[in-house]
Short mmCIF file of C-alpha atoms and ligand atoms in Angstrom, two decimals:
data_model
loop_
_atom_site.label_atom_id
_atom_site.label_comp_id
_atom_site.label_asym_id
_atom_site.label_seq_id
_atom_site.Cartn_x
_atom_site.Cartn_y
_atom_site.Cartn_z
CA MET A 49 -1.76 -3.34 -13.18
CA THR A 50 -1.36 -4.44 -9.56
CA GLU A 51 -4.23 -6.19 -7.86
CA LYS A 52 -5.90 -5.41 -4.52
CA ASN A 53 -9.35 -6.49 -3.31
CA ALA A 54 -12.53 -4.81 -2.13
CA ILE A 55 -14.93 -6.72 0.13
CA LEU A 56 -18.59 -6.12 -0.64
CA LYS A 57 -21.06 -6.89 2.15
CA VAL A 58 -24.62 -7.44 0.97
CA GLU A 59 -27.40 -8.59 3.28
CA GLY A 60 -28.30 -12.22 2.56
CA HIS A 61 -25.01 -12.90 0.74
CA ASP A 62 -21.59 -14.11 1.82
CA ASP A 63 -18.90 -11.44 1.65
CA ILE A 64 -17.94 -10.86 -1.96
CA SER A 65 -14.31 -10.21 -2.78
CA LEU A 66 -13.84 -7.95 -5.82
CA PRO A 67 -10.45 -7.32 -7.46
CA ILE A 68 -9.23 -3.73 -7.59
CA TYR A 69 -7.02 -2.71 -10.50
CA THR A 70 -4.54 0.11 -10.22
CA PRO A 71 -4.16 1.85 -13.56
CA THR A 72 -0.95 3.49 -14.83
CA MET A 73 -2.58 6.83 -13.98
CA GLY A 74 -5.89 7.74 -12.37
CA GLN A 75 -8.31 6.22 -9.92
CA ASP A 76 -8.42 2.58 -8.82
CA VAL A 77 -11.07 0.50 -10.55
CA ILE A 78 -13.17 -2.17 -8.80
CA ASP A 79 -13.95 -5.13 -11.05
CA VAL A 80 -17.64 -5.95 -10.52
CA ALA A 81 -17.91 -8.41 -13.43
CA SER A 82 -18.34 -11.39 -11.07
CA LEU A 83 -21.44 -9.86 -9.39
CA THR A 84 -23.88 -11.10 -12.04
CA GLY A 85 -22.94 -14.70 -11.19
CA LYS A 86 -23.91 -13.92 -7.60
CA GLY A 87 -27.35 -12.59 -8.55
CA LEU A 88 -26.46 -8.88 -8.31
CA PHE A 89 -25.96 -6.00 -10.73
CA THR A 90 -24.57 -2.54 -10.20
CA PHE A 91 -26.67 0.56 -10.96
CA ASP A 92 -24.89 3.48 -12.58
CA PRO A 93 -27.08 5.65 -14.85
CA GLY A 94 -24.97 7.61 -17.32
CA PHE A 95 -22.01 5.33 -16.45
CA THR A 96 -20.50 8.06 -14.26
CA SER A 97 -18.68 5.48 -12.11
CA THR A 98 -18.17 2.72 -14.64
CA ALA A 99 -15.06 1.86 -16.67
CA SER A 100 -16.49 0.03 -19.66
CA CYS A 101 -13.13 -1.19 -20.98
CA GLU A 102 -9.39 -1.20 -20.52
CA SER A 103 -7.60 1.22 -22.86
CA LYS A 104 -4.10 2.51 -23.58
CA ILE A 105 -5.04 5.34 -25.95
CA THR A 106 -6.09 8.46 -24.06
CA TYR A 107 -5.94 9.59 -20.44
CA ILE A 108 -7.95 12.42 -18.91
CA ASP A 109 -7.60 13.85 -15.42
CA GLY A 110 -10.68 16.01 -15.08
CA GLU A 111 -9.59 17.61 -11.80
CA LYS A 112 -6.20 18.64 -13.17
CA GLY A 113 -7.56 19.56 -16.61
CA GLN A 114 -5.12 17.10 -18.20
CA LEU A 115 -5.53 15.32 -21.54
CA LEU A 116 -2.86 12.90 -22.79
CA HIS A 117 -2.80 10.88 -26.01
CA ARG A 118 -0.52 7.86 -25.63
CA GLY A 119 1.20 9.84 -22.84
CA TYR A 120 1.69 13.11 -24.77
CA SER A 121 -0.10 16.26 -23.57
CA ILE A 122 -2.69 17.81 -25.87
CA GLU A 123 -0.97 21.20 -25.49
CA GLU A 124 2.32 19.79 -26.82
CA LEU A 125 0.61 17.92 -29.62
CA ALA A 126 -1.41 20.99 -30.65
CA ASN A 127 1.69 23.20 -30.66
CA LYS A 128 4.39 20.87 -31.99
CA SER A 129 2.71 18.18 -34.04
CA ASP A 130 0.20 17.94 -36.87
CA TYR A 131 -3.05 16.05 -37.28
CA LEU A 132 -1.79 13.12 -39.35
CA GLU A 133 1.06 12.59 -36.89
CA VAL A 134 -1.52 12.54 -34.06
CA CYS A 135 -3.58 10.04 -36.10
CA TYR A 136 -0.52 7.78 -36.36
CA LEU A 137 0.10 8.15 -32.63
CA LEU A 138 -3.49 7.27 -31.71
CA LEU A 139 -3.59 4.29 -34.07
CA PHE A 140 -0.16 2.77 -33.54
CA GLY A 141 0.81 3.99 -30.05
CA GLU A 142 4.02 5.88 -30.90
CA LEU A 143 4.97 9.05 -32.74
CA PRO A 144 6.19 8.08 -36.22
CA THR A 145 9.81 8.35 -37.33
CA ALA A 146 10.33 10.64 -40.34
CA GLU A 147 10.21 7.61 -42.64
CA GLN A 148 7.08 6.17 -41.02
CA LYS A 149 5.41 9.56 -41.22
CA GLU A 150 6.16 9.95 -44.90
CA SER A 151 4.78 6.52 -45.66
CA PHE A 152 1.66 7.08 -43.48
CA VAL A 153 0.89 10.46 -45.07
CA SER A 154 1.37 9.02 -48.54
CA THR A 155 -0.94 6.06 -47.80
CA VAL A 156 -3.65 8.36 -46.43
CA LYS A 157 -3.34 10.61 -49.49
CA ASN A 158 -3.82 7.60 -51.73
CA HIS A 159 -7.21 6.87 -50.22
CA THR A 160 -8.77 10.37 -50.34
CA MET A 161 -11.05 9.79 -53.32
CA VAL A 162 -14.47 8.27 -52.76
CA HIS A 163 -16.14 5.81 -55.12
CA GLU A 164 -17.77 7.84 -57.90
CA GLN A 165 -21.06 6.10 -57.14
CA LEU A 166 -21.11 7.64 -53.65
CA GLN A 167 -22.10 11.06 -55.01
CA PHE A 168 -25.51 9.65 -55.94
CA PHE A 169 -26.27 9.00 -52.29
CA TYR A 170 -26.03 12.76 -51.71
CA ARG A 171 -28.55 13.36 -54.47
CA GLY A 172 -31.16 11.41 -52.51
CA PHE A 173 -31.10 14.04 -49.77
CA ARG A 174 -32.89 17.37 -49.82
CA ARG A 175 -30.48 20.23 -50.44
CA ASP A 176 -31.49 21.78 -47.11
CA ALA A 177 -30.90 18.57 -45.12
CA HIS A 178 -28.68 19.06 -42.06
CA PRO A 179 -25.13 18.05 -43.11
CA MET A 180 -24.88 15.76 -40.06
CA ALA A 181 -27.91 13.82 -41.33
CA VAL A 182 -26.24 13.54 -44.73
CA MET A 183 -22.93 12.50 -43.19
CA CYS A 184 -24.57 9.76 -41.07
CA GLY A 185 -26.20 8.36 -44.20
CA VAL A 186 -23.17 8.58 -46.46
CA VAL A 187 -20.69 7.11 -43.96
CA GLY A 188 -23.15 4.30 -43.20
CA ALA A 189 -23.37 3.74 -46.97
CA LEU A 190 -19.59 3.20 -47.12
CA SER A 191 -20.25 -0.16 -45.47
CA ALA A 192 -21.95 -1.19 -48.71
CA PHE A 193 -18.76 -0.38 -50.62
CA TYR A 194 -16.39 -2.17 -48.26
CA HIS A 195 -18.29 -5.07 -46.75
CA ASP A 196 -17.05 -8.28 -48.32
CA SER A 197 -13.52 -6.85 -48.38
CA THR A 198 -13.55 -6.08 -44.63
CA ASP A 199 -12.68 -9.01 -42.40
CA ILE A 200 -12.55 -7.41 -38.96
CA LYS A 201 -10.47 -10.29 -37.61
CA ASN A 202 -7.69 -9.46 -40.06
CA PRO A 203 -5.33 -6.74 -38.67
CA MET A 204 -4.36 -5.63 -42.19
CA HIS A 205 -8.01 -5.14 -43.13
CA ARG A 206 -8.53 -3.13 -39.95
CA GLU A 207 -5.56 -0.95 -40.82
CA VAL A 208 -6.84 -0.32 -44.35
CA THR A 209 -10.24 0.57 -42.86
CA ALA A 210 -8.52 3.18 -40.68
CA TYR A 211 -6.69 4.64 -43.71
CA ARG A 212 -9.87 4.74 -45.73
CA LEU A 213 -11.82 6.49 -43.02
CA ILE A 214 -9.16 9.07 -42.13
CA ALA A 215 -8.58 9.81 -45.82
CA LYS A 216 -12.19 9.92 -46.99
CA MET A 217 -13.84 11.82 -44.14
CA PRO A 218 -12.63 15.27 -45.35
CA THR A 219 -13.88 14.42 -48.85
CA ILE A 220 -17.25 13.28 -47.50
CA ALA A 221 -17.54 16.29 -45.16
CA ALA A 222 -16.73 18.78 -47.92
CA MET A 223 -19.22 17.05 -50.24
CA CYS A 224 -21.91 17.55 -47.54
CA TYR A 225 -21.20 21.29 -47.73
CA LYS A 226 -20.95 21.50 -51.51
CA TYR A 227 -24.22 19.64 -51.88
CA SER A 228 -26.06 22.06 -49.58
CA ALA A 229 -24.49 25.05 -51.36
CA GLY A 230 -25.50 23.69 -54.77
CA GLN A 231 -21.88 23.75 -55.96
CA PRO A 232 -19.98 21.00 -57.81
CA PHE A 233 -18.17 18.45 -55.67
CA MET A 234 -14.40 19.03 -55.66
CA TYR A 235 -12.00 16.13 -56.06
CA PRO A 236 -9.22 15.87 -53.46
CA ARG A 237 -5.75 17.16 -54.30
CA ASN A 238 -2.97 14.94 -53.07
CA ASP A 239 -0.29 17.63 -53.44
CA LEU A 240 -1.87 19.52 -50.52
CA SER A 241 -1.60 18.84 -46.80
CA TYR A 242 -4.56 17.20 -45.04
CA SER A 243 -6.09 20.46 -43.81
CA GLU A 244 -5.25 22.40 -46.99
CA ASN A 245 -6.95 19.70 -49.03
CA PHE A 246 -10.05 19.95 -46.85
CA LEU A 247 -10.20 23.73 -47.31
CA HIS A 248 -9.67 23.26 -51.05
CA MET A 249 -12.60 20.83 -51.26
CA MET A 250 -14.75 23.15 -49.11
CA PHE A 251 -14.05 26.49 -50.77
CA GLY A 252 -12.49 25.70 -54.14
CA THR A 253 -14.46 25.60 -57.37
CA PRO A 254 -13.58 24.04 -60.72
CA CYS A 255 -13.47 27.58 -62.21
CA GLU A 256 -10.28 28.73 -60.54
CA GLU A 257 -7.31 27.50 -58.54
CA SER A 258 -7.97 27.39 -54.76
CA LYS A 259 -6.04 29.94 -52.71
CA ILE A 260 -5.50 28.44 -49.29
CA SER A 261 -4.32 30.64 -46.44
CA PRO A 262 -1.55 28.92 -44.46
CA VAL A 263 -2.91 30.55 -41.29
CA LEU A 264 -6.32 29.02 -41.84
CA ALA A 265 -4.84 25.65 -42.79
CA LYS A 266 -2.79 25.67 -39.56
CA ALA A 267 -5.84 26.65 -37.48
CA MET A 268 -7.91 23.93 -39.13
CA ASP A 269 -5.20 21.35 -38.44
CA ARG A 270 -5.24 22.41 -34.77
CA ILE A 271 -9.02 22.02 -34.61
CA PHE A 272 -8.60 18.50 -36.02
CA ILE A 273 -5.95 17.69 -33.38
CA LEU A 274 -8.00 19.08 -30.49
CA HIS A 275 -10.98 16.92 -31.41
CA ALA A 276 -9.07 13.77 -32.38
CA ASP A 277 -9.88 11.66 -29.33
CA HIS A 278 -11.37 11.96 -25.86
CA GLU A 279 -11.43 8.44 -24.37
CA GLN A 280 -14.79 6.78 -23.61
CA ASN A 281 -17.20 9.63 -24.42
CA ALA A 282 -20.75 8.97 -25.70
CA SER A 283 -19.81 8.63 -29.38
CA THR A 284 -16.69 6.52 -28.80
CA SER A 285 -18.61 4.25 -26.44
CA THR A 286 -21.29 3.99 -29.14
CA VAL A 287 -18.71 2.93 -31.73
CA ARG A 288 -17.31 0.33 -29.31
CA LEU A 289 -20.80 -0.95 -28.45
CA ALA A 290 -21.84 -1.22 -32.11
CA GLY A 291 -18.48 -2.81 -32.95
CA SER A 292 -18.80 -5.33 -30.12
CA SER A 293 -21.50 -7.14 -32.11
CA GLY A 294 -19.01 -7.64 -34.96
CA ALA A 295 -20.74 -5.05 -37.18
CA ASN A 296 -19.11 -3.49 -40.24
CA PRO A 297 -16.75 -0.71 -39.03
CA PHE A 298 -18.15 1.91 -41.41
CA ALA A 299 -21.61 1.26 -39.96
CA CYS A 300 -20.10 1.56 -36.45
CA ILE A 301 -18.61 4.95 -37.33
CA ALA A 302 -22.01 6.06 -38.65
CA ALA A 303 -23.42 5.11 -35.22
CA GLY A 304 -20.69 7.24 -33.59
CA ILE A 305 -21.60 10.18 -35.82
CA SER A 306 -25.23 9.89 -34.69
CA ALA A 307 -24.21 9.90 -31.03
CA LEU A 308 -21.95 12.90 -31.61
CA TRP A 309 -24.69 14.97 -33.20
CA GLY A 310 -26.57 15.86 -30.01
CA PRO A 311 -26.11 19.31 -28.41
CA ALA A 312 -24.81 17.77 -25.17
CA HIS A 313 -21.87 16.29 -27.13
CA GLY A 314 -20.49 17.35 -30.54
CA GLY A 315 -23.49 19.48 -31.44
CA ALA A 316 -22.47 21.97 -28.75
CA ASN A 317 -20.22 23.99 -31.10
CA GLU A 318 -23.20 24.74 -33.33
CA ALA A 319 -25.37 25.36 -30.28
CA VAL A 320 -22.84 27.89 -28.90
CA LEU A 321 -23.13 30.12 -31.95
CA ASN A 322 -26.91 29.80 -31.98
CA MET A 323 -26.89 30.77 -28.30
CA LEU A 324 -24.62 33.79 -28.93
CA ASP A 325 -27.03 34.86 -31.69
CA GLN A 326 -29.91 34.48 -29.29
CA ILE A 327 -28.17 36.51 -26.55
CA GLY A 328 -27.40 39.13 -29.17
CA ASP A 329 -25.81 41.79 -27.00
CA VAL A 330 -23.61 42.10 -23.90
CA SER A 331 -26.48 43.88 -22.15
CA ASN A 332 -28.53 40.64 -22.27
CA ILE A 333 -25.89 38.40 -20.67
CA ASP A 334 -27.16 38.75 -17.09
CA ALA A 335 -30.66 37.67 -18.14
CA TYR A 336 -29.28 34.56 -19.89
CA ILE A 337 -27.02 33.70 -16.94
CA ALA A 338 -30.13 33.89 -14.74
CA LYS A 339 -31.97 31.57 -17.17
CA ALA A 340 -29.06 29.08 -17.08
CA LYS A 341 -29.22 29.03 -13.26
CA ASP A 342 -33.00 28.66 -13.12
CA LYS A 343 -33.90 25.03 -12.37
CA ASN A 344 -37.29 25.46 -14.06
CA ASP A 345 -35.76 26.74 -17.28
CA PRO A 346 -34.25 24.14 -19.65
CA PHE A 347 -31.76 26.72 -20.99
CA LYS A 348 -28.10 25.82 -20.44
CA LEU A 349 -25.01 27.82 -21.28
CA MET A 350 -23.80 25.90 -24.28
CA GLY A 351 -20.04 25.37 -24.36
CA PHE A 352 -19.94 25.25 -20.56
CA GLY A 353 -19.51 22.20 -18.35
CA HIS A 354 -18.11 18.78 -19.00
CA ARG A 355 -18.78 15.30 -17.68
CA VAL A 356 -15.11 14.74 -16.89
CA TYR A 357 -13.39 18.14 -16.68
CA LYS A 358 -14.19 19.73 -13.40
CA ASN A 359 -11.46 22.27 -13.98
CA TYR A 360 -10.58 24.12 -17.20
CA ASP A 361 -10.86 21.97 -20.37
CA PRO A 362 -7.22 21.98 -21.64
CA ARG A 363 -8.51 21.91 -25.23
CA ALA A 364 -10.43 25.13 -24.56
CA SER A 365 -7.23 26.95 -23.50
CA VAL A 366 -5.50 26.04 -26.79
CA MET A 367 -8.64 26.84 -28.77
CA ARG A 368 -8.99 30.23 -27.06
CA GLU A 369 -5.43 31.11 -28.06
CA SER A 370 -6.01 29.89 -31.61
CA CYS A 371 -9.21 31.90 -31.84
CA HIS A 372 -7.39 35.17 -31.09
CA GLU A 373 -4.59 34.29 -33.53
CA VAL A 374 -7.00 33.57 -36.37
CA LEU A 375 -9.12 36.67 -35.83
CA ASN A 376 -6.00 38.89 -35.59
CA GLU A 377 -4.47 37.37 -38.67
CA LEU A 378 -7.68 37.78 -40.67
CA GLY A 379 -8.20 41.27 -39.23
CA ILE A 380 -11.70 40.24 -38.20
CA HIS A 381 -13.42 42.22 -35.49
CA ASP A 382 -16.12 39.85 -34.38
CA PRO A 383 -18.68 41.23 -31.94
CA GLN A 384 -19.66 37.61 -31.19
CA LEU A 385 -16.17 36.95 -29.87
CA GLU A 386 -16.45 39.96 -27.59
CA LEU A 387 -19.82 38.69 -26.45
CA ALA A 388 -18.35 35.22 -25.86
CA MET A 389 -15.45 36.64 -23.83
CA LYS A 390 -17.75 38.76 -21.71
CA LEU A 391 -20.03 35.77 -21.17
CA GLU A 392 -17.07 33.66 -20.13
CA GLU A 393 -15.84 36.34 -17.73
CA ILE A 394 -19.26 36.80 -16.10
CA ALA A 395 -19.96 33.05 -15.87
CA LEU A 396 -16.54 32.30 -14.39
CA SER A 397 -17.06 34.78 -11.58
CA ASP A 398 -20.61 33.63 -10.82
CA PRO A 399 -20.94 31.46 -7.66
CA TYR A 400 -23.33 29.00 -9.43
CA PHE A 401 -20.80 28.18 -12.13
CA LYS A 402 -17.92 28.19 -9.63
CA GLU A 403 -19.66 25.81 -7.22
CA LYS A 404 -20.72 23.41 -9.97
CA LYS A 405 -17.25 23.62 -11.55
CA LEU A 406 -18.64 24.65 -14.91
CA PHE A 407 -15.88 25.93 -17.18
CA PRO A 408 -15.80 26.65 -20.91
CA ASN A 409 -15.20 23.48 -22.92
CA VAL A 410 -13.51 22.96 -26.30
CA ASP A 411 -16.63 23.93 -28.20
CA PHE A 412 -16.96 27.36 -26.65
CA TYR A 413 -14.29 28.79 -28.96
CA SER A 414 -14.14 26.37 -31.89
CA GLY A 415 -17.35 27.75 -33.40
CA ILE A 416 -16.00 31.29 -33.47
CA ILE A 417 -12.86 30.17 -35.33
CA LEU A 418 -14.85 28.10 -37.80
CA LYS A 419 -17.22 30.98 -38.40
CA ALA A 420 -14.27 33.33 -39.06
CA MET A 421 -13.05 30.87 -41.68
CA GLY A 422 -16.39 31.14 -43.46
CA ILE A 423 -17.66 27.71 -42.45
CA PRO A 424 -21.43 27.63 -41.95
CA THR A 425 -22.68 26.78 -38.47
CA SER A 426 -24.41 23.59 -39.57
CA MET A 427 -21.00 22.20 -40.68
CA PHE A 428 -19.34 22.59 -37.26
CA THR A 429 -20.33 19.18 -35.91
CA VAL A 430 -19.44 17.58 -39.25
CA ILE A 431 -15.89 18.90 -38.75
CA PHE A 432 -15.89 17.49 -35.22
CA ALA A 433 -16.94 14.10 -36.65
CA LEU A 434 -14.21 14.25 -39.29
CA SER A 435 -11.60 14.93 -36.59
CA ARG A 436 -12.93 12.34 -34.13
CA THR A 437 -13.02 9.53 -36.70
CA VAL A 438 -9.44 8.59 -35.90
CA GLY A 439 -10.27 8.29 -32.20
CA TRP A 440 -13.29 6.13 -32.96
CA ILE A 441 -11.37 3.82 -35.24
CA ALA A 442 -8.41 3.59 -32.85
CA HIS A 443 -10.77 2.52 -30.04
CA TRP A 444 -12.64 0.11 -32.30
CA ASN A 445 -9.34 -1.43 -33.39
CA GLU A 446 -8.09 -1.65 -29.81
CA MET A 447 -11.27 -3.48 -28.82
CA ILE A 448 -11.22 -5.92 -31.73
CA SER A 449 -7.49 -6.66 -31.26
CA ASN A 450 -8.07 -7.82 -27.68
CA PRO A 451 -10.49 -10.27 -26.06
CA TYR A 452 -13.89 -8.56 -25.82
CA LYS A 453 -17.54 -9.33 -25.20
CA ILE A 454 -20.64 -7.95 -26.84
CA GLY A 455 -21.70 -4.86 -24.86
CA ARG A 456 -24.88 -5.64 -22.96
CA PRO A 457 -25.75 -3.37 -20.01
CA ARG A 458 -28.46 -4.52 -17.57
CA GLN A 459 -31.23 -2.49 -15.92
CA LEU A 460 -33.01 -1.79 -12.67
CA TYR A 461 -36.53 -2.84 -13.70
CA THR A 462 -39.28 -0.79 -12.04
CA GLY A 463 -42.21 -1.67 -14.34
CA TYR A 464 -45.17 -3.97 -13.70
CA ASP A 465 -44.97 -7.49 -12.30
CA GLU A 466 -46.30 -10.10 -14.73
CA ARG A 467 -50.04 -9.51 -15.29
CA LYS A 468 -52.88 -11.13 -17.21
CA PHE A 469 -53.69 -10.00 -20.78
CA THR A 470 -57.15 -8.36 -21.06
CA PRO A 471 -59.00 -8.71 -24.41
CA VAL A 472 -59.65 -5.30 -26.03
CA ASN A 473 -63.44 -5.32 -25.45
CA GLU A 474 -62.95 -5.89 -21.70
CA ARG A 475 -60.43 -3.05 -21.18
CA LYS A 476 -61.52 0.07 -19.28
N1 CMC B 1053 -25.32 25.61 -17.96
C1 CMC B 1053 -25.99 25.66 -16.79
N2 CMC B 1053 -25.99 24.69 -15.87
C2 CMC B 1053 -25.27 23.59 -16.15
C3 CMC B 1053 -24.53 23.45 -17.36
C4 CMC B 1053 -24.57 24.53 -18.27
N3 CMC B 1053 -23.90 24.46 -19.42
N4 CMC B 1053 -23.91 22.27 -17.38
C5 CMC B 1053 -24.23 21.65 -16.23
N5 CMC B 1053 -25.06 22.45 -15.50
C6 CMC B 1053 -25.60 22.16 -14.15
C7 CMC B 1053 -26.69 21.11 -14.24
O1 CMC B 1053 -27.97 21.70 -14.38
C8 CMC B 1053 -26.53 20.39 -12.94
O2 CMC B 1053 -27.15 21.19 -11.93
P1 CMC B 1053 -27.80 20.46 -10.62
O3 CMC B 1053 -26.65 19.83 -9.91
O4 CMC B 1053 -28.42 21.60 -9.89
O5 CMC B 1053 -28.80 19.47 -11.14
C9 CMC B 1053 -25.02 20.43 -12.67
O6 CMC B 1053 -24.56 21.59 -13.39
C10 CMC B 1053 -24.29 19.19 -13.14
O7 CMC B 1053 -24.60 19.00 -14.51
P2 CMC B 1053 -24.88 17.62 -15.19
O8 CMC B 1053 -25.73 17.85 -16.40
O9 CMC B 1053 -25.34 16.62 -14.18
O10 CMC B 1053 -23.42 17.24 -15.62
P3 CMC B 1053 -23.03 16.17 -16.66
O11 CMC B 1053 -21.64 15.81 -16.34
O12 CMC B 1053 -24.03 15.08 -16.72
O13 CMC B 1053 -23.17 16.97 -18.05
C11 CMC B 1053 -22.66 18.23 -19.97
C12 CMC B 1053 -22.09 17.47 -18.77
C13 CMC B 1053 -21.51 18.57 -20.94
C14 CMC B 1053 -23.68 17.36 -20.74
C15 CMC B 1053 -23.36 19.52 -19.48
O14 CMC B 1053 -22.43 20.29 -18.75
C16 CMC B 1053 -23.97 20.34 -20.62
O15 CMC B 1053 -25.07 20.03 -21.05
N6 CMC B 1053 -23.24 21.39 -21.11
C17 CMC B 1053 -23.69 22.18 -22.23
C18 CMC B 1053 -23.45 21.41 -23.53
C19 CMC B 1053 -22.01 21.38 -23.95
O16 CMC B 1053 -21.33 22.41 -23.97
N7 CMC B 1053 -21.53 20.18 -24.35
C20 CMC B 1053 -20.18 20.00 -24.91
C21 CMC B 1053 -19.34 19.08 -24.11
S1 CMC B 1053 -17.62 19.22 -24.64
C22 CMC B 1053 -17.59 18.52 -26.20
C23 CMC B 1053 -17.52 17.06 -26.13
O17 CMC B 1053 -16.48 16.53 -25.69
O18 CMC B 1053 -18.50 16.40 -26.54
#
């Protein structure tokens, strides 16, 4: 990082010199940390212009539609790698050698089972509870199982935490589904690959051997890769913020899951399918496009737009391809896919969407693939959370391994000045 300076002129203050950092890739960053000592803060709602940390994990160029993990493009990773290899890359910074990969995969497989006691947490939830609510609770509860044994200052403990989370999330996610379906929980099978094992725990029953389609396992693995990390998004920033207080990492991940749940973030994949249901037919698209453009109507085209990508979301291109592959392979003719493609075509040629640079994002197509696999809509965001866990834990680990401060944003206060307390009987 080379250093330059910016000079800030503020009335009533001497000129303030602020260092400018030049990153390996991307825009220069002005370091405003010294402003607080000079009686000033910066104001940046939604943190659109604020780098909250230094990171070496993921790089996004929103204008170019580029996403790199540790320097490797998401397209290459999605086409040439597999999810556990991407997990290794995100956690340790390099692609593993064959030997390292074997050892990593074997370690993850040896952590897939959850404590038998954990199943009783599920039983406290209503069967019709949203699986994201159940997942938040159960992952938070993991902190009770691994609290005294987790010293966050110990790199080995942090590594074991990462293994535990990556290994147990598919088990926990599948248990969320099985619980809602009223079916027995399935134990993990360590002879299967990561995605095959997930499908086995989702769709298998103790009555017969699971038959796992290699096409579906491959597509699932790709979905995991495409959601694995996305730099400082709302949920990752939440995990970092929670972690900055020194909290238990399992509790921090539960905080990330909560942040992911909303429809503006990970909940969009579920919202896309609900929206397609609502639109119903190609003949209604124009009316819904008009609603999305109407400032007085809260309706938004779900699966469109992104805080960072102001060009095509590169994950959406891979997902679109995958979607066609899966539907062809399964011989599924899905009218919702046709509706989605027509919607995409109409929106992309509409001046409103063009001017605002609103393109389909990763979640526009992921829901259609998941639906084709027989995964219920309410499980979509759970699968996003499962995939993103590695990104969260890689960022948490990066933060804890380096000097860091507790996250504590400031505010522009526009409330009352100090005023006198009025006793209740004198208030009007
Ligand atoms: N449909 C219609 N108008 C939109 C949409 C949309 N999907 N997205 C943004 N706009 C408009 C918005 O109304 C605003 O208009 P104006 O300038 O007139 O006020 C303008 O475009 C800029 O939008 P913004 O909300 O200020 O942009 P943002 O960067 O704060 O929000 C977003 C990004 C993803 C929250 C938003 O585009 C959105 O809500 N999209 C739908 C939800 C969605 O698909 N989310 C998944 C994101 S990808 C998965 C992930 O990584 O989490």
